Short mmCIF file of C-alpha atoms in Angstrom, two decimals:
data_model
loop_
_atom_site.label_atom_id
_atom_site.label_comp_id
_atom_site.label_asym_id
_atom_site.label_seq_id
_atom_site.Cartn_x
_atom_site.Cartn_y
_atom_site.Cartn_z
CA MET F 41 0.00 0.00 0.00
CA SER F 42 2.96 2.33 0.33
CA VAL F 43 3.26 2.45 -3.47
CA VAL F 44 -0.32 3.70 -3.74
CA SER F 45 0.21 6.31 -1.04
CA ASP F 46 3.50 7.43 -2.62
CA PHE F 47 1.80 7.75 -5.99
CA TRP F 48 -1.04 9.73 -4.43
CA GLN F 49 1.47 12.07 -2.74
CA PHE F 50 3.25 12.54 -6.07
CA LEU F 51 0.00 13.45 -7.85
CA ARG F 52 -1.06 15.83 -5.13
CA ASP F 53 2.31 17.57 -4.70
CA ARG F 54 3.24 17.92 -8.35
CA LYS F 55 -0.32 18.57 -9.64
CA LYS F 56 -0.05 15.82 -12.27
CA TRP F 57 -3.75 14.98 -12.35
CA TRP F 58 -3.61 14.11 -16.05
CA LEU F 59 -1.75 10.91 -15.11
CA LEU F 60 -4.65 9.54 -13.09
CA PRO F 61 -6.98 8.58 -15.98
CA MET F 62 -4.15 6.83 -17.81
CA ILE F 63 -3.21 4.78 -14.75
CA VAL F 64 -6.84 3.83 -14.12
CA VAL F 65 -7.33 2.67 -17.72
CA LEU F 66 -4.13 0.62 -17.63
CA LEU F 67 -5.20 -1.01 -14.36
CA LEU F 68 -8.66 -1.81 -15.73
CA ILE F 69 -7.18 -3.43 -18.85
CA GLY F 70 -4.80 -5.45 -16.70
CA VAL F 71 -7.60 -6.62 -14.42
CA LEU F 72 -9.73 -7.53 -17.45
CA ILE F 73 -6.95 -9.67 -18.91
CA VAL F 74 -6.18 -11.40 -15.61
CA MET F 75 -9.82 -12.11 -14.78
CA THR F 76 -10.65 -13.55 -18.21
CA SER F 77 -7.46 -15.51 -18.77
CA GLY F 78 -8.94 -18.80 -17.55
CA SER F 79 -12.46 -18.41 -18.90
CA ALA F 80 -14.20 -19.15 -22.17
CA ILE F 81 -14.35 -15.41 -22.91
CA ALA F 82 -10.54 -15.16 -23.17
CA PRO F 83 -10.25 -15.72 -26.96
CA PHE F 84 -12.73 -12.92 -27.58
CA ILE F 85 -10.95 -10.50 -25.24
CA TYR F 86 -7.55 -11.14 -26.82
CA THR F 87 -8.89 -10.33 -30.29
CA LEU F 88 -9.58 -6.79 -29.07
CA PHE F 89 -5.88 -6.21 -28.57
#
């Protein structure tokens, strides 16, 4: 959790709020790939990329 708090401190101190949407989208894509890797939906998800 220290990585998350350090990242939050960085965003707040340096006013780099434009980084937040990019990080959220990358995390959502990563979670989508991990969650569907063992399911029957996986071949359809991988064709999107």
